[in-house]
Amino acid sequence: MKSFHFIAAAAALLFATPALAALNIFACEPEWGALAKEIAGDKGSIYVATTALQDPHRIEARPSLIARARSADLLVCTGAELEIGWLPLVQSQAGNPKIQAGRPGYFEASRQVTMLEVPSRVDRSMGDVHPYGNPHVQLDPRNIAKIAVALADRMSELDKGDAAQYQSRLKDFQARWQQAMARWEKEAAPLKGTSVVVYHRDLTYLLNWLGMREGGALEPKPGIPPSTAHLTELVATLAKQPAKAVMRSAYNDPRPAEWLSERAKIPIVLLPFTVGGTDKAKDLFGLFDDTVARLLVLAK
């Protein structure tokens, strides 16, 4: 209940419409709503389409989303086909030419960074593999810094009259972000080389940033729910090649992690995954503050 109240409060904050808003922004995921808020300030009216407790792969294209998209000046989403199951329908039903692919009002965060796990081929036997690479780019703060620059430029292009404010807020954000990133990397140094089990391959960028290792995954293939047979095999693997913990994101079903934790005798670490995933992940800084703090229990 506490988490629900926090998420509702966070959503209300992001939905707030500044009196001087120049851009109506439709953010597909909470992390991009939070970044847009950092850059736009009172020049942006921001609507966030999903919460931290929803799997961003599986969202219903509800009439309320279509209505919001209809009046948007700028759509900010992850891209790399993360939202392929719902966003194209929202765009087509909204009938808003400004946010269609290829237009200035359409912004994909994943296009601003180097993608990891880009497959050489894709077929259905591989599970829900994304052809352009792993789309969960927000969990490497170095990516956030790159995306912030591109997003500020896009806002400046769409609202030339307020371009100086977007660039000024970007400069302020980058100064605070670089300082925070140096602190996070120093604090997390003891985690380097630590092996963990993940649920879905949504922590790849986080593990890569911190030099941690993936010792297994609860899903047998991306997007395929954990099975008893796969989890039993994973327990046997961990007996030979131990991991320090099993990780799950706020939106994951807790039961497979609990099953593995009990049998492999390793703790569960819950991570926010995005803004709003825990009480402390109230913004992008809180997201990484809380993520690093939760991981550091593994270094004790």
Tab-separated table of N, CA, C and O in Angstrom, residues 82-143:
chain	number	residue	atom	x	y	z
A	82	LEU	N	11.073	-1.767	-27.825
A	82	LEU	CA	10.586	-2.092	-26.486
A	82	LEU	C	9.071	-1.928	-26.413
A	82	LEU	O	8.375	-2.731	-25.802
A	83	GLU	N	8.558	-0.869	-27.072
A	83	GLU	CA	7.125	-0.552	-26.981
A	83	GLU	C	6.358	-1.022	-28.212
A	83	GLU	O	5.255	-0.541	-28.476
A	84	ILE	N	6.934	-1.966	-28.972
A	84	ILE	CA	6.311	-2.332	-30.249
A	84	ILE	C	4.919	-2.932	-30.073
A	84	ILE	O	4.086	-2.881	-30.989
A	85	GLY	N	4.632	-3.477	-28.893
A	85	GLY	CA	3.332	-4.108	-28.682
A	85	GLY	C	2.192	-3.138	-28.451
A	85	GLY	O	1.027	-3.538	-28.448
A	86	TRP	N	2.486	-1.857	-28.227
A	86	TRP	CA	1.401	-0.920	-27.925
A	86	TRP	C	1.581	0.485	-28.517
A	86	TRP	O	0.613	1.132	-28.876
A	87	LEU	N	2.805	0.949	-28.634
A	87	LEU	CA	2.998	2.335	-29.062
A	87	LEU	C	2.550	2.607	-30.502
A	87	LEU	O	1.920	3.650	-30.765
A	88	PRO	N	2.843	1.726	-31.476
A	88	PRO	CA	2.371	2.020	-32.832
A	88	PRO	C	0.862	2.206	-32.918
A	88	PRO	O	0.380	3.072	-33.673
A	89	LEU	N	0.108	1.424	-32.132
A	89	LEU	CA	-1.345	1.574	-32.132
A	89	LEU	C	-1.743	2.918	-31.521
A	89	LEU	O	-2.643	3.598	-32.029
A	90	VAL	N	-1.070	3.306	-30.443
A	90	VAL	CA	-1.341	4.610	-29.821
A	90	VAL	C	-1.079	5.727	-30.830
A	90	VAL	O	-1.886	6.663	-30.977
A	91	GLN	N	0.037	5.646	-31.539
A	91	GLN	CA	0.378	6.694	-32.518
A	91	GLN	C	-0.640	6.757	-33.648
A	91	GLN	O	-1.075	7.846	-34.041
A	92	SER	N	-1.012	5.605	-34.173
A	92	SER	CA	-1.933	5.611	-35.324
A	92	SER	C	-3.319	6.079	-34.920
A	92	SER	O	-3.965	6.850	-35.654
A	93	GLN	N	-3.784	5.631	-33.749
A	93	GLN	CA	-5.125	6.024	-33.306
A	93	GLN	C	-5.174	7.492	-32.891
A	93	GLN	O	-6.215	8.138	-32.991
A	94	ALA	N	-4.048	8.007	-32.391
A	94	ALA	CA	-4.018	9.411	-31.980
A	94	ALA	C	-4.137	10.343	-33.183
A	94	ALA	O	-4.691	11.442	-33.079
A	95	GLY	N	-3.613	9.915	-34.341
A	95	GLY	CA	-3.704	10.738	-35.542
A	95	GLY	C	-2.965	12.060	-35.434
A	95	GLY	O	-3.347	13.046	-36.069
A	96	ASN	N	-1.928	12.072	-34.621
A	96	ASN	CA	-1.154	13.305	-34.404
A	96	ASN	C	0.108	13.234	-35.257
A	96	ASN	O	1.033	12.475	-34.936
A	97	PRO	N	0.205	14.010	-36.338
A	97	PRO	CA	1.370	13.894	-37.230
A	97	PRO	C	2.676	14.305	-36.567
A	97	PRO	O	3.749	13.886	-37.007
A	98	LYS	N	2.607	15.094	-35.500
A	98	LYS	CA	3.839	15.599	-34.888
A	98	LYS	C	4.664	14.501	-34.219
A	98	LYS	O	5.880	14.647	-34.082
A	99	ILE	N	4.032	13.398	-33.790
A	99	ILE	CA	4.758	12.379	-33.012
A	99	ILE	C	4.944	11.079	-33.775
A	99	ILE	O	5.238	10.046	-33.190
A	100	GLN	N	4.773	11.128	-35.075
A	100	GLN	CA	5.003	9.918	-35.876
A	100	GLN	C	6.504	9.716	-36.104
A	100	GLN	O	7.279	10.673	-36.098
A	101	ALA	N	6.905	8.478	-36.296
A	101	ALA	CA	8.322	8.155	-36.510
A	101	ALA	C	8.913	8.991	-37.638
A	101	ALA	O	8.293	9.166	-38.690
A	102	GLY	N	10.105	9.509	-37.383
A	102	GLY	CA	10.786	10.330	-38.385
A	102	GLY	C	10.515	11.810	-38.250
A	102	GLY	O	11.201	12.624	-38.877
A	103	ARG	N	9.520	12.196	-37.458
A	103	ARG	CA	9.213	13.608	-37.258
A	103	ARG	C	9.975	14.136	-36.035
A	103	ARG	O	10.349	13.368	-35.140
A	104	PRO	N	10.216	15.453	-35.948
A	104	PRO	CA	10.959	16.002	-34.803
A	104	PRO	C	10.319	15.691	-33.451
A	104	PRO	O	11.018	15.626	-32.440
A	105	GLY	N	9.023	15.485	-33.432
A	105	GLY	CA	8.343	15.192	-32.167
A	105	GLY	C	8.428	13.751	-31.739
A	105	GLY	O	7.777	13.363	-30.762
A	106	TYR	N	9.207	12.940	-32.445
A	106	TYR	CA	9.375	11.522	-32.091
A	106	TYR	C	10.828	11.293	-31.677
A	106	TYR	O	11.752	11.444	-32.483
A	107	PHE	N	11.047	10.954	-30.402
A	107	PHE	CA	12.407	10.834	-29.865
A	107	PHE	C	12.592	9.452	-29.251
A	107	PHE	O	11.855	9.055	-28.344
A	108	GLU	N	13.589	8.710	-29.748
A	108	GLU	CA	13.929	7.392	-29.194
A	108	GLU	C	15.239	7.502	-28.419
A	108	GLU	O	16.295	7.796	-28.998
A	109	ALA	N	15.190	7.234	-27.112
A	109	ALA	CA	16.383	7.325	-26.273
A	109	ALA	C	17.457	6.328	-26.697
A	109	ALA	O	18.657	6.632	-26.664
A	110	SER	N	17.051	5.145	-27.096
A	110	SER	CA	18.031	4.089	-27.413
A	110	SER	C	18.912	4.454	-28.604
A	110	SER	O	20.016	3.918	-28.746
A	111	ARG	N	18.444	5.350	-29.452
A	111	ARG	CA	19.233	5.735	-30.629
A	111	ARG	C	20.409	6.643	-30.283
A	111	ARG	O	21.266	6.904	-31.124
A	112	GLN	N	20.467	7.093	-29.033
A	112	GLN	CA	21.513	8.044	-28.641
A	112	GLN	C	22.714	7.341	-27.995
A	112	GLN	O	23.691	7.994	-27.617
A	113	VAL	N	22.632	6.011	-27.821
A	113	VAL	CA	23.682	5.294	-27.083
A	113	VAL	C	24.132	4.059	-27.859
A	113	VAL	O	23.493	3.649	-28.839
A	114	THR	N	25.223	3.478	-27.401
A	114	THR	CA	25.691	2.211	-27.979
A	114	THR	C	24.908	1.059	-27.376
A	114	THR	O	24.892	0.875	-26.160
A	115	MET	N	24.254	0.311	-28.223
A	115	MET	CA	23.404	-0.780	-27.751
A	115	MET	C	24.236	-2.016	-27.436
A	115	MET	O	25.207	-2.333	-28.137
A	116	LEU	N	23.839	-2.735	-26.409
A	116	LEU	CA	24.461	-4.003	-26.042
A	116	LEU	C	23.570	-5.159	-26.513
A	116	LEU	O	22.379	-4.997	-26.717
A	117	GLU	N	24.196	-6.312	-26.656
A	117	GLU	CA	23.494	-7.550	-27.015
A	117	GLU	C	22.698	-7.404	-28.320
A	117	GLU	O	21.534	-7.804	-28.403
A	118	VAL	N	23.325	-6.832	-29.316
A	118	VAL	CA	22.693	-6.757	-30.642
A	118	VAL	C	22.861	-8.118	-31.315
A	118	VAL	O	23.994	-8.556	-31.548
A	119	PRO	N	21.772	-8.809	-31.602
A	119	PRO	CA	21.894	-10.166	-32.172
A	119	PRO	C	22.304	-10.139	-33.643
A	119	PRO	O	21.973	-9.197	-34.370
A	120	SER	N	23.014	-11.162	-34.050
A	120	SER	CA	23.377	-11.271	-35.461
A	120	SER	C	22.213	-11.804	-36.286
A	120	SER	O	22.165	-11.629	-37.511
A	121	ARG	N	21.279	-12.460	-35.616
A	121	ARG	CA	20.054	-12.933	-36.270
A	121	ARG	C	18.966	-13.031	-35.220
A	121	ARG	O	19.264	-13.084	-34.013
A	122	VAL	N	17.725	-13.052	-35.653
A	122	VAL	CA	16.580	-13.160	-34.738
A	122	VAL	C	15.580	-14.126	-35.333
A	122	VAL	O	15.231	-14.017	-36.511
A	123	ASP	N	15.125	-15.081	-34.514
A	123	ASP	CA	13.965	-15.904	-34.891
A	123	ASP	C	13.186	-16.242	-33.626
A	123	ASP	O	13.649	-16.028	-32.509
A	124	ARG	N	11.991	-16.771	-33.804
A	124	ARG	CA	11.077	-16.957	-32.688
A	124	ARG	C	11.595	-17.944	-31.652
A	124	ARG	O	11.181	-17.915	-30.491
A	125	SER	N	12.500	-18.843	-32.064
A	125	SER	CA	13.021	-19.831	-31.117
A	125	SER	C	13.886	-19.181	-30.040
A	125	SER	O	14.181	-19.794	-29.009
A	126	MET	N	14.284	-17.923	-30.256
A	126	MET	CA	15.179	-17.246	-29.315
A	126	MET	C	14.413	-16.503	-28.217
A	126	MET	O	15.022	-15.887	-27.342
A	127	GLY	N	13.064	-16.550	-28.253
A	127	GLY	CA	12.272	-15.785	-27.295
A	127	GLY	C	12.059	-14.369	-27.792
A	127	GLY	O	12.191	-14.085	-28.987
A	128	ASP	N	11.747	-13.457	-26.857
A	128	ASP	CA	11.477	-12.066	-27.233
A	128	ASP	C	12.781	-11.275	-27.320
A	128	ASP	O	13.060	-10.377	-26.518
A	129	VAL	N	13.590	-11.601	-28.305
A	129	VAL	CA	14.857	-10.906	-28.514
A	129	VAL	C	14.606	-9.677	-29.391
A	129	VAL	O	13.899	-9.760	-30.400
A	130	HIS	N	15.169	-8.560	-29.006
A	130	HIS	CA	14.987	-7.325	-29.767
A	130	HIS	C	16.066	-7.225	-30.850
A	130	HIS	O	17.263	-7.288	-30.545
A	131	PRO	N	15.680	-7.055	-32.102
A	131	PRO	CA	16.654	-7.075	-33.198
A	131	PRO	C	17.681	-5.951	-33.163
A	131	PRO	O	18.762	-6.079	-33.718
A	132	TYR	N	17.343	-4.833	-32.494
A	132	TYR	CA	18.274	-3.701	-32.446
A	132	TYR	C	19.144	-3.705	-31.185
A	132	TYR	O	19.923	-2.772	-30.970
A	133	GLY	N	18.985	-4.742	-30.353
A	133	GLY	CA	19.784	-4.838	-29.140
A	133	GLY	C	18.933	-4.709	-27.897
A	133	GLY	O	17.730	-4.457	-27.953
A	134	ASN	N	19.569	-4.918	-26.751
A	134	ASN	CA	18.878	-4.842	-25.466
A	134	ASN	C	18.385	-3.399	-25.243
A	134	ASN	O	19.188	-2.473	-25.224
A	135	PRO	N	17.074	-3.201	-25.060
A	135	PRO	CA	16.561	-1.826	-25.010
A	135	PRO	C	16.612	-1.158	-23.633
A	135	PRO	O	16.292	0.026	-23.527
A	136	HIS	N	17.025	-1.870	-22.589
A	136	HIS	CA	16.914	-1.330	-21.228
A	136	HIS	C	18.116	-0.432	-20.895
A	136	HIS	O	18.872	-0.683	-19.948
A	137	VAL	N	18.285	0.613	-21.678
A	137	VAL	CA	19.491	1.440	-21.635
A	137	VAL	C	19.565	2.372	-20.432
A	137	VAL	O	20.621	2.937	-20.137
A	138	GLN	N	18.452	2.558	-19.714
A	138	GLN	CA	18.402	3.595	-18.674
A	138	GLN	C	19.210	3.248	-17.435
A	138	GLN	O	19.431	4.127	-16.598
A	139	LEU	N	19.634	1.987	-17.284
A	139	LEU	CA	20.331	1.611	-16.062
A	139	LEU	C	21.846	1.774	-16.148
A	139	LEU	O	22.567	1.246	-15.296
A	140	ASP	N	22.322	2.472	-17.134
A	140	ASP	CA	23.713	2.927	-17.163
A	140	ASP	C	23.660	4.451	-17.153
A	140	ASP	O	23.199	5.065	-18.126
A	141	PRO	N	24.105	5.100	-16.079
A	141	PRO	CA	23.985	6.567	-16.006
A	141	PRO	C	24.780	7.290	-17.083
A	141	PRO	O	24.480	8.446	-17.403
A	142	ARG	N	25.779	6.630	-17.645
A	142	ARG	CA	26.507	7.245	-18.754
A	142	ARG	C	25.587	7.414	-19.960
A	142	ARG	O	25.711	8.375	-20.721
A	143	ASN	N	24.664	6.484	-20.122
A	143	ASN	CA	23.669	6.607	-21.192
A	143	ASN	C	22.720	7.773	-20.926
A	143	ASN	O	22.343	8.503	-21.848
